[in-house]
Amino acid sequence: SNGSSFYEVLIDIYTKFGFYLEDLVSLTRKGMKGAEEIAKMMEDFRTNTPQEIGGERIIQMMDYQSSRTKNLENGTEQPIELPKSNVVQFITDKGTKITARPSGTEPKIKFYISVNTKLENKADFAKTKSALESRIADIKKGLGL
């Protein structure tokens, strides 16, 4: 009714609230060996939490299995008030969220990646989207995906 398209309204929302871009990577590992490999990946995330992924410094690690979140900058821990689940999530200094969640029924693990930044104006949409896509690519590379 105001002569705008859904796409233009979406870009307006990005300029007001921030530009978020997500990606999903699903890895399948075959057989018992694959299930063991995935279990080891999750254990490594928990016990050898990376300091950085894709050039972004990890500042918080949330382990939904132990129901604890740890601030990696000051070492403090807080409880997570949600049901236990075999999920690990990292938060970076740039506000990126990287979540690892293995399947409970098949030898598969999914990585959810969410990056964000400010979109100063509509004219910068394509350049900003490209920069976010590049950050996702760097994170995938940092995870070996």
PDB file of C-alpha atoms in Angstrom, residues 36-123:
ATOM      1  CA  GLU A  36      32.489 -42.317  17.386  1.00  0.00           C
ATOM      2  CA  GLU A  37      34.061 -39.532  15.312  1.00  0.00           C
ATOM      3  CA  ILE A  38      31.095 -37.250  15.996  1.00  0.00           C
ATOM      4  CA  ALA A  39      31.160 -38.062  19.715  1.00  0.00           C
ATOM      5  CA  LYS A  40      34.868 -37.211  19.772  1.00  0.00           C
ATOM      6  CA  MET A  41      34.195 -33.902  17.993  1.00  0.00           C
ATOM      7  CA  MET A  42      31.664 -32.946  20.671  1.00  0.00           C
ATOM      8  CA  GLU A  43      33.978 -34.044  23.492  1.00  0.00           C
ATOM      9  CA  ASP A  44      36.830 -32.009  21.973  1.00  0.00           C
ATOM     10  CA  PHE A  45      34.602 -28.922  21.785  1.00  0.00           C
ATOM     11  CA  ARG A  46      33.822 -29.355  25.479  1.00  0.00           C
ATOM     12  CA  THR A  47      37.294 -30.172  26.786  1.00  0.00           C
ATOM     13  CA  ASN A  48      39.510 -28.291  24.300  1.00  0.00           C
ATOM     14  CA  THR A  49      37.342 -25.273  23.594  1.00  0.00           C
ATOM     15  CA  PRO A  50      38.879 -23.353  20.695  1.00  0.00           C
ATOM     16  CA  GLN A  51      40.189 -19.861  21.411  1.00  0.00           C
ATOM     17  CA  GLU A  52      39.112 -18.671  17.967  1.00  0.00           C
ATOM     18  CA  ILE A  53      37.272 -19.913  14.917  1.00  0.00           C
ATOM     19  CA  GLY A  54      37.674 -18.307  11.516  1.00  0.00           C
ATOM     20  CA  GLY A  55      39.546 -15.338  12.942  1.00  0.00           C
ATOM     21  CA  GLU A  56      36.859 -14.574  15.532  1.00  0.00           C
ATOM     22  CA  ARG A  57      37.762 -14.885  19.213  1.00  0.00           C
ATOM     23  CA  ILE A  58      35.501 -17.184  21.247  1.00  0.00           C
ATOM     24  CA  ILE A  59      34.277 -15.346  24.333  1.00  0.00           C
ATOM     25  CA  GLN A  60      31.556 -17.704  25.581  1.00  0.00           C
ATOM     26  CA  MET A  61      30.899 -21.451  25.419  1.00  0.00           C
ATOM     27  CA  MET A  62      27.501 -22.853  26.245  1.00  0.00           C
ATOM     28  CA  ASP A  63      27.289 -26.580  26.971  1.00  0.00           C
ATOM     29  CA  TYR A  64      23.658 -27.631  27.118  1.00  0.00           C
ATOM     30  CA  GLN A  65      24.601 -31.162  28.193  1.00  0.00           C
ATOM     31  CA  SER A  66      26.211 -29.924  31.422  1.00  0.00           C
ATOM     32  CA  SER A  67      23.739 -27.001  31.648  1.00  0.00           C
ATOM     33  CA  ARG A  68      26.642 -24.553  32.049  1.00  0.00           C
ATOM     34  CA  THR A  69      27.790 -21.495  30.164  1.00  0.00           C
ATOM     35  CA  LYS A  70      31.381 -20.316  30.567  1.00  0.00           C
ATOM     36  CA  ASN A  71      32.705 -16.826  29.949  1.00  0.00           C
ATOM     37  CA  LEU A  72      36.127 -17.495  28.425  1.00  0.00           C
ATOM     38  CA  GLU A  73      37.339 -13.962  29.124  1.00  0.00           C
ATOM     39  CA  ASN A  74      37.020 -14.105  32.909  1.00  0.00           C
ATOM     40  CA  GLY A  75      36.398 -17.813  33.595  1.00  0.00           C
ATOM     41  CA  THR A  76      33.034 -17.334  35.300  1.00  0.00           C
ATOM     42  CA  GLU A  77      30.299 -19.920  34.835  1.00  0.00           C
ATOM     43  CA  GLN A  78      26.539 -19.653  34.980  1.00  0.00           C
ATOM     44  CA  PRO A  79      23.777 -22.269  34.825  1.00  0.00           C
ATOM     45  CA  ILE A  80      21.667 -22.758  31.717  1.00  0.00           C
ATOM     46  CA  GLU A  81      18.012 -23.066  32.680  1.00  0.00           C
ATOM     47  CA  LEU A  82      16.942 -25.240  29.746  1.00  0.00           C
ATOM     48  CA  PRO A  83      16.528 -29.016  29.359  1.00  0.00           C
ATOM     49  CA  LYS A  84      19.797 -30.923  28.886  1.00  0.00           C
ATOM     50  CA  SER A  85      20.760 -31.613  25.290  1.00  0.00           C
ATOM     51  CA  ASN A  86      23.900 -32.693  23.457  1.00  0.00           C
ATOM     52  CA  VAL A  87      24.517 -29.205  22.057  1.00  0.00           C
ATOM     53  CA  VAL A  88      27.521 -26.890  22.257  1.00  0.00           C
ATOM     54  CA  GLN A  89      27.346 -23.230  21.252  1.00  0.00           C
ATOM     55  CA  PHE A  90      30.138 -20.698  20.890  1.00  0.00           C
ATOM     56  CA  ILE A  91      29.678 -16.927  20.929  1.00  0.00           C
ATOM     57  CA  THR A  92      32.422 -14.785  19.403  1.00  0.00           C
ATOM     58  CA  ASP A  93      33.624 -11.262  20.025  1.00  0.00           C
ATOM     59  CA  LYS A  94      31.779 -10.209  16.851  1.00  0.00           C
ATOM     60  CA  GLY A  95      28.454 -11.635  18.044  1.00  0.00           C
ATOM     61  CA  THR A  96      28.645 -14.733  15.852  1.00  0.00           C
ATOM     62  CA  LYS A  97      26.922 -17.879  17.128  1.00  0.00           C
ATOM     63  CA  ILE A  98      28.263 -21.284  16.134  1.00  0.00           C
ATOM     64  CA  THR A  99      26.191 -24.234  17.307  1.00  0.00           C
ATOM     65  CA  ALA A 100      27.101 -27.925  17.015  1.00  0.00           C
ATOM     66  CA  ARG A 101      24.384 -30.527  17.445  1.00  0.00           C
ATOM     67  CA  PRO A 102      24.729 -34.220  16.647  1.00  0.00           C
ATOM     68  CA  SER A 103      21.719 -36.257  15.600  1.00  0.00           C
ATOM     69  CA  GLY A 104      20.374 -38.635  18.186  1.00  0.00           C
ATOM     70  CA  THR A 105      19.330 -41.228  15.611  1.00  0.00           C
ATOM     71  CA  GLU A 106      21.983 -41.248  12.871  1.00  0.00           C
ATOM     72  CA  PRO A 107      25.719 -40.539  12.500  1.00  0.00           C
ATOM     73  CA  LYS A 108      25.223 -36.907  11.539  1.00  0.00           C
ATOM     74  CA  ILE A 109      26.270 -33.594  13.071  1.00  0.00           C
ATOM     75  CA  LYS A 110      24.894 -30.190  12.174  1.00  0.00           C
ATOM     76  CA  PHE A 111      26.635 -26.853  12.515  1.00  0.00           C
ATOM     77  CA  TYR A 112      24.469 -23.743  12.649  1.00  0.00           C
ATOM     78  CA  ILE A 113      26.343 -20.518  11.940  1.00  0.00           C
ATOM     79  CA  SER A 114      24.807 -17.086  12.539  1.00  0.00           C
ATOM     80  CA  VAL A 115      26.760 -13.914  11.782  1.00  0.00           C
ATOM     81  CA  ASN A 116      25.619 -10.317  12.071  1.00  0.00           C
ATOM     82  CA  THR A 117      26.680  -6.717  11.683  1.00  0.00           C
ATOM     83  CA  LYS A 118      25.184  -3.249  11.377  1.00  0.00           C
ATOM     84  CA  LEU A 119      23.752  -2.180   8.040  1.00  0.00           C
ATOM     85  CA  GLU A 120      24.306   1.561   7.988  1.00  0.00           C
ATOM     86  CA  ASN A 121      22.187   2.240   4.907  1.00  0.00           C
ATOM     87  CA  LYS A 122      20.365   0.463   2.088  1.00  0.00           C
ATOM     88  CA  ALA A 123      23.091   1.291  -0.433  1.00  0.00           C
TER      89      ALA A 123
END
